[in-house]
Tab-separated table of C-alpha atoms in Angstrom:
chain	number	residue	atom	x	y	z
A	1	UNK	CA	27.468	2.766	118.212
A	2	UNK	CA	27.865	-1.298	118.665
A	3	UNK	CA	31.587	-0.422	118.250
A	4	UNK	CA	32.527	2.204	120.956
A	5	UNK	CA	32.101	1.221	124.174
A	6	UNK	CA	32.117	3.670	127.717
A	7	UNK	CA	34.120	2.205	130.612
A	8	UNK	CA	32.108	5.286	132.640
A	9	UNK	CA	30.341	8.421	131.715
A	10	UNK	CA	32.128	11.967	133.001
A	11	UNK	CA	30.148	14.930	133.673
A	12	UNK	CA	31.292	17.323	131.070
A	13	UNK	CA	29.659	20.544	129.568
A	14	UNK	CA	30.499	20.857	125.901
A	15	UNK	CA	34.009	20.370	126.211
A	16	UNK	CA	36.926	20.754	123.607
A	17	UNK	CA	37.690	17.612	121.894
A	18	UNK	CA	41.785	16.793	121.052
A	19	UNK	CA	42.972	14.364	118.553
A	20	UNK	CA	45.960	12.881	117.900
A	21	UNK	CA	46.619	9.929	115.855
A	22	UNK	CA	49.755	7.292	115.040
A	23	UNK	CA	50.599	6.782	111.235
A	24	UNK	CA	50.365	9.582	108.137
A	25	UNK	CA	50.915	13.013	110.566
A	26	UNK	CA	52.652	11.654	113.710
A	27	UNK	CA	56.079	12.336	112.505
A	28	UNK	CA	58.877	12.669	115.365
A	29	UNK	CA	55.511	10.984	117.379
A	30	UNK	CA	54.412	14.044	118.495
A	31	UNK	CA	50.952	13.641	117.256
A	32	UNK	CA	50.668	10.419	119.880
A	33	UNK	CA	53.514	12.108	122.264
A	34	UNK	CA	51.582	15.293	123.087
A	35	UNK	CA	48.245	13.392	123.794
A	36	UNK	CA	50.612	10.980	126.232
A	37	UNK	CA	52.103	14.220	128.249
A	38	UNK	CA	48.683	15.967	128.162
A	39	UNK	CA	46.826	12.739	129.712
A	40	UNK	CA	49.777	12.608	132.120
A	41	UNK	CA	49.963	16.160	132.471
A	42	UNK	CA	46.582	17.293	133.417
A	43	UNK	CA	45.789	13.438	135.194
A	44	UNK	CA	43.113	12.839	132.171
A	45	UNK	CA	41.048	8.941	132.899
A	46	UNK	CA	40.216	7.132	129.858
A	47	UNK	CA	36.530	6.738	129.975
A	48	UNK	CA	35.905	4.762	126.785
A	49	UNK	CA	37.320	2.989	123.438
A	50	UNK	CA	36.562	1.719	120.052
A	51	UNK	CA	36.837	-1.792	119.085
A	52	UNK	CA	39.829	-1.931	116.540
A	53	UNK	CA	38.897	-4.794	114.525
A	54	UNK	CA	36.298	-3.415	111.656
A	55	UNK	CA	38.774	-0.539	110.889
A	56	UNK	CA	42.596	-1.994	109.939
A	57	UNK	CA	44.209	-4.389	107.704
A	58	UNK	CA	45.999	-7.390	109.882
A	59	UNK	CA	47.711	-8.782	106.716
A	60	UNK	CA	48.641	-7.570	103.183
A	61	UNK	CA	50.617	-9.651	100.366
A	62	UNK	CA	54.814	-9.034	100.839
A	63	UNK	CA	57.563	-9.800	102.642
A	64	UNK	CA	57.664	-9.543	106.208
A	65	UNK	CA	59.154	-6.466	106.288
A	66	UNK	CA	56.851	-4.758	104.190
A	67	UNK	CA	53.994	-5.573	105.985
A	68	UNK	CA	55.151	-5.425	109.265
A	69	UNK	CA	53.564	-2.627	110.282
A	70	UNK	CA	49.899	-3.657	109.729
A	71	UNK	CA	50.613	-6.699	112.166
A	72	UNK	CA	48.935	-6.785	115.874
A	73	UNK	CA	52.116	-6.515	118.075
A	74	UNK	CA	53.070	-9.560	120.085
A	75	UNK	CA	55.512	-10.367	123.295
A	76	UNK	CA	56.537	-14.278	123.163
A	77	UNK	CA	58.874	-14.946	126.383
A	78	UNK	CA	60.606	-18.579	126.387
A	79	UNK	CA	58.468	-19.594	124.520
A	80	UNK	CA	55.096	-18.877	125.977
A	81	UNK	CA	52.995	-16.486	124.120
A	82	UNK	CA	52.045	-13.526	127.113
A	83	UNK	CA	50.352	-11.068	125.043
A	84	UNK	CA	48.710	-9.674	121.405
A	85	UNK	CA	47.858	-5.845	121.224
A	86	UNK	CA	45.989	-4.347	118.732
A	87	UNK	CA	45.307	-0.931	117.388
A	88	UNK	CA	44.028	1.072	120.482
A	89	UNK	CA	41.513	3.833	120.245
A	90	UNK	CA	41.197	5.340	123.388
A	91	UNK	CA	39.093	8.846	124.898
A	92	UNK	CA	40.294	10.274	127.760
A	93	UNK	CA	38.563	12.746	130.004
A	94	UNK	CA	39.771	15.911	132.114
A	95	UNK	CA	36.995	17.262	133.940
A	96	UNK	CA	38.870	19.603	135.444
A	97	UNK	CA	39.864	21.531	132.183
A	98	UNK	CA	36.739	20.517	130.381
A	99	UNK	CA	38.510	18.663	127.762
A	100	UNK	CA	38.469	15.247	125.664
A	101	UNK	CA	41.248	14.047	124.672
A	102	UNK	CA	41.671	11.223	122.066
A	103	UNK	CA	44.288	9.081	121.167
A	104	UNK	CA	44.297	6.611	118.319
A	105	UNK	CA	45.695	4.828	115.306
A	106	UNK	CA	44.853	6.409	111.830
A	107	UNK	CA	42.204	3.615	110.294
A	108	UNK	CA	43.131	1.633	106.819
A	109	UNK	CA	39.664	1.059	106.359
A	110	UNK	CA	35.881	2.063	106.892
A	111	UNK	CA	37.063	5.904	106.952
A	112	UNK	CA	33.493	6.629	107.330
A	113	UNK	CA	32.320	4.380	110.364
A	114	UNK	CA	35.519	5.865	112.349
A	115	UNK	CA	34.479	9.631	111.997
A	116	UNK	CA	30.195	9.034	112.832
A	117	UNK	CA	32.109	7.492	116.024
A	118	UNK	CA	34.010	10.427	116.558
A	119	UNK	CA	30.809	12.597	116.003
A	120	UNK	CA	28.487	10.577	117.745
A	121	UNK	CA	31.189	11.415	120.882
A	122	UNK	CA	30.288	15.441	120.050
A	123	UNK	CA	26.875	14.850	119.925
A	124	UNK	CA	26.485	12.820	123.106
A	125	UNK	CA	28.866	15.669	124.915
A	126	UNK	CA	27.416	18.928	122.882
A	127	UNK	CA	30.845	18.712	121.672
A	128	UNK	CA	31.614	22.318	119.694
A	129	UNK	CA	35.387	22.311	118.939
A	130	UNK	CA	37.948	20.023	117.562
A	131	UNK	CA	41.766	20.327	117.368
A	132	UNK	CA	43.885	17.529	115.848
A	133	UNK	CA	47.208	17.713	116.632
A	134	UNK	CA	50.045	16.156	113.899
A	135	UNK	CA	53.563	16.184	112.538
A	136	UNK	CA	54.821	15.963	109.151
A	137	UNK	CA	58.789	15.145	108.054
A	138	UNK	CA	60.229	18.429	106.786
A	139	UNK	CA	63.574	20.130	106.722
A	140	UNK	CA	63.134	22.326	109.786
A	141	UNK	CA	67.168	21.847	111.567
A	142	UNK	CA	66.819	20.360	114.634
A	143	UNK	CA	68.155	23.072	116.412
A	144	UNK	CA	65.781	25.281	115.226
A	145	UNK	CA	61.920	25.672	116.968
A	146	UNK	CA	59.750	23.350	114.550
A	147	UNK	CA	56.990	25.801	112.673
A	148	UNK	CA	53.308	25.456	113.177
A	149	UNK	CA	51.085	25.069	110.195
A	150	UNK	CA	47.071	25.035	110.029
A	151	UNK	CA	43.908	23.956	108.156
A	152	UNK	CA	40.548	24.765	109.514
A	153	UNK	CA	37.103	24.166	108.535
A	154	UNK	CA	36.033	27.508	108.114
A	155	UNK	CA	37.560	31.200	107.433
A	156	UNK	CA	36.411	32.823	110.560
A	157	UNK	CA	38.392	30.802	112.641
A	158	UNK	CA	41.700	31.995	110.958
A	159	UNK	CA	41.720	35.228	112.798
A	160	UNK	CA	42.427	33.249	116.037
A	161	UNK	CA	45.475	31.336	114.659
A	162	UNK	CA	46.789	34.626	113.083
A	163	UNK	CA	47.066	36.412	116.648
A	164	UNK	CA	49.109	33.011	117.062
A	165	UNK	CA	51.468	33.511	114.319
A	166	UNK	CA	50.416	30.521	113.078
A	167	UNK	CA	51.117	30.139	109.151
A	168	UNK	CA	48.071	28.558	106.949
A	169	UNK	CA	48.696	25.390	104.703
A	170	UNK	CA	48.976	25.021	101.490
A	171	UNK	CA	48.764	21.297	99.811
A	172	UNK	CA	47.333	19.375	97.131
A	173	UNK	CA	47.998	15.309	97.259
A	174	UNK	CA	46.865	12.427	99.343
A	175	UNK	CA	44.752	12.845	102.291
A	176	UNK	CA	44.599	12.001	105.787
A	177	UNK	CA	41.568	11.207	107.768
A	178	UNK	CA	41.864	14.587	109.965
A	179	UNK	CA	41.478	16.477	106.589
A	180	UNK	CA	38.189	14.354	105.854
A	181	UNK	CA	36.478	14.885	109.205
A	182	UNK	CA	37.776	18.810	108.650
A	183	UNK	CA	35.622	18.502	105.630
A	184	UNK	CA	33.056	16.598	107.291
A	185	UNK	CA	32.757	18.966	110.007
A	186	UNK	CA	31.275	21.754	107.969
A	187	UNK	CA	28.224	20.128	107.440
A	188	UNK	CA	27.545	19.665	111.134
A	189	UNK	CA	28.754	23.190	112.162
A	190	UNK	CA	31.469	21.945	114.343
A	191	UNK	CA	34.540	24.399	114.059
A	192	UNK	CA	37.380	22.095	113.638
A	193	UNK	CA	41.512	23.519	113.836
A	194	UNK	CA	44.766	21.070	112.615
A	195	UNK	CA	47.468	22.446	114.108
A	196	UNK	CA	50.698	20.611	112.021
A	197	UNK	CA	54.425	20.931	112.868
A	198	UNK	CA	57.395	20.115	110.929
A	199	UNK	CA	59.789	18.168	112.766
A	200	UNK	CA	63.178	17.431	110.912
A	201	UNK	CA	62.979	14.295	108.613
A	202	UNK	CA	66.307	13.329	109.370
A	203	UNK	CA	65.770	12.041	112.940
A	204	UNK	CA	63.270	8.870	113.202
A	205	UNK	CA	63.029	9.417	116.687
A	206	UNK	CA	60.613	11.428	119.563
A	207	UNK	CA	61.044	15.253	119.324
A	208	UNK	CA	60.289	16.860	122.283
A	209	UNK	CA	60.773	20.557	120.763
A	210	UNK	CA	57.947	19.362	118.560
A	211	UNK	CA	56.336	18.346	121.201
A	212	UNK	CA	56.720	21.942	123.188
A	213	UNK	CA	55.920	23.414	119.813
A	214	UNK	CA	52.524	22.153	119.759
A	215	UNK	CA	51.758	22.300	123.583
A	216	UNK	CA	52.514	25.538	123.199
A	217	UNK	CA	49.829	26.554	121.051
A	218	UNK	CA	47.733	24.207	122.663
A	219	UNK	CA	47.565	26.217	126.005
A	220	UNK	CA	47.389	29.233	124.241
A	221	UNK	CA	44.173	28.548	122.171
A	222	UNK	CA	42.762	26.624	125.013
A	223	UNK	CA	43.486	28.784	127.778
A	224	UNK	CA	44.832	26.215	129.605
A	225	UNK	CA	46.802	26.913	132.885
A	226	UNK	CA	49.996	24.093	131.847
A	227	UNK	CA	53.068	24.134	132.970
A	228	UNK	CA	55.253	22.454	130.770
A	229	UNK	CA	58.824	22.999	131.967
A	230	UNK	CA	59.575	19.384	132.421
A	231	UNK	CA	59.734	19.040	128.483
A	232	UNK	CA	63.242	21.153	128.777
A	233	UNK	CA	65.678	18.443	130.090
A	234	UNK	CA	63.928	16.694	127.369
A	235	UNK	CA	64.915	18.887	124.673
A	236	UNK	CA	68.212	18.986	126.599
A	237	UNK	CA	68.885	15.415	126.088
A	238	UNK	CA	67.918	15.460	122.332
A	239	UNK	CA	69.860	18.362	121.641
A	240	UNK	CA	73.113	16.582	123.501
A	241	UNK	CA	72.338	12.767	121.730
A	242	UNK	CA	72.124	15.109	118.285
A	243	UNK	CA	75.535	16.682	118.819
A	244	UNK	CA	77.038	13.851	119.290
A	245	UNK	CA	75.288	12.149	116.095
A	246	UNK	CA	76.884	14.996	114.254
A	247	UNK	CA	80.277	14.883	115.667
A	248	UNK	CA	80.404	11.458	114.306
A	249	UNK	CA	78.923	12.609	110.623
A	250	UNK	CA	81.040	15.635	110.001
A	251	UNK	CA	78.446	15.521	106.440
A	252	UNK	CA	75.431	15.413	108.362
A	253	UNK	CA	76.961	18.438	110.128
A	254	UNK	CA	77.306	20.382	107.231
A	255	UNK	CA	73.722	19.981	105.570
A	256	UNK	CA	72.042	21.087	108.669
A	257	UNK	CA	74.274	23.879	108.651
A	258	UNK	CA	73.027	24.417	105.625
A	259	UNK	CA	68.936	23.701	106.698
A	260	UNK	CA	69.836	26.278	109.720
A	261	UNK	CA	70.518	29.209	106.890
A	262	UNK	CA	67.782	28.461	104.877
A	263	UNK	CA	65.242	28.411	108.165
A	264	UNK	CA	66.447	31.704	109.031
A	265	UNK	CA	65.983	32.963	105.391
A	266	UNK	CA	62.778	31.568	104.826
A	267	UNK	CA	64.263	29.640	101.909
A	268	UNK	CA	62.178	26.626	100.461
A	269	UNK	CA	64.151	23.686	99.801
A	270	UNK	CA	63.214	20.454	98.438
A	271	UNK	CA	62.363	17.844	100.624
A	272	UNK	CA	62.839	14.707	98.228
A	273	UNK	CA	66.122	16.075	96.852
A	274	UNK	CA	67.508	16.047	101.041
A	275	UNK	CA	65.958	12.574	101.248
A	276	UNK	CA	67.935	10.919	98.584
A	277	UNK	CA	71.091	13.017	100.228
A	278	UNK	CA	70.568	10.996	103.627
A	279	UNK	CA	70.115	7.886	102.227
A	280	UNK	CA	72.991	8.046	100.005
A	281	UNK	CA	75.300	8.688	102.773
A	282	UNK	CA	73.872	6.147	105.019
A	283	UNK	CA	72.056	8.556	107.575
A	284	UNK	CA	68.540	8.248	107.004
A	285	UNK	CA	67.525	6.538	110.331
A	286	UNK	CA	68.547	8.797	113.405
């Protein structure tokens, strides 16, 4: 594994393994923001990383807007050039809870490579279980709790999300890399559990009731003795900066009115036919 390299080695005994990733399911950021409060939360060390260079595309054809986001990230002050991040990849270990968890980037390229990484980390810790953790854009209101979908890697496991009212997903269209290592998992008998919330597409911004949403089911599954209580003035704050936002777009006001009925109907709306609503009136980046 010339490209993942141990800072130390913790003395685990076939933990749990938790992955969340930046890009395709991290919308609201609470794919990356729940790995951030659990590291904090539960005073997880980062004990190793992978070297981000074989696995994303630095520079595409376009404008510089367009390919912005592939770019390494750099901080030039008065002129002298103090720094040049790029894509971290990053495990982190609680020893106390028995848990990995791993926070990363979504790879462009060498799909492949990335995942026998990720496995060769369960084989060198006897590693059994896997949860990714993700967000998709949806038309859950904001004042609403955000829903919890899942995919899993095989049937049995379904019985343990039921008991968590957690709703199964449906989908057929482009895939991410959690669905390929859910795939990939079968073949090495490693149960593997996605746990995706909707967050509401209107807001480009953290969501910490997506975040609670997920921690929630989180400590459940795990059995994990977290408090997470500090997340409320969170949700507080969001909920106040929102109100506000809506004050000063009476029309915004109205169509969540609008997503709050259909949430508490359980009515299906379209999600591309809302986008092209936002943008139209201007309010597509909260």
């Amino acid at each position: 594994m010339e490209n993942l390299k141990f800072l130390e080695k913790p003395v685990l005994f076939s933990p749990r393994l938790i992955i969340g990733l930046s890009g395709w399911m991290d919308g609201g950021y609470v794919s990356t923001g729940t790995i951030v409060y659990l590291n904090n939360k539960l005073n997880a060390t980062k004990f190793a990383e992978i070297n981000p260079h074989p696995f994303y595309i630095y520079n595409l054809p376009g404008s510089m807007e367009e390919i912005a986001q592939f770019r390494p990230y750099t901080k030039i002050t008065d002129g002298l050039v103090n720094e040049v991040k790029f894509p971290t990849n990053e495990f982190f270990a609680d020893t106390h809870n028995n848990l990995i968890l791993f926070s990363g980037k979504e790879p462009n390229i060498n799909w492949d490579q990335y995942c026998q990484i990720l496995f060769f980390m369960c084989e060198e810790y006897q590693i059994q279980e896997i949860y990714f953790i993700g967000s998709v854009n949806g038309l859950t209101p904001h004042t609403r709790d955000p829903r919890v979908y899942s995919s899993v890697s095989n049937e049995k496991l379904k019985k343990i999300l039921e008991e968590e009212n957690i709703r199964f997903t449906t989908y057929e269209g482009s895939a991410s890399l959690t669905t390929y290592l859910t795939f990939l998992t079968k073949e090495r008998n490693i149960n593997m559990i996605n746990l995706i919330t909707d967050v509401p597409m209107y807001i480009h911004a953290t969501n910490p009731r997506g975040i609670i949403s997920i921690v929630k089911k989180v400590k459940a599954l795990l059995q994990l003795n977290l408090d997470f209580s500090d997340l409320i003035p969170l949700v507080e704050q969001f909920d106040s900066n929102m109100a506000v936002a809506m004050r000063e777009q009476p029309e915004l006001a109205k169509q969540v009115k609008k997503l709050e009925e259909n949430y508490d109907n359980e009515i299906v709306t379209d999600n591309q036919n809302f986008e092209e609503w936002l943008k139209k009136h201007g309010i597509d980046n909260l």
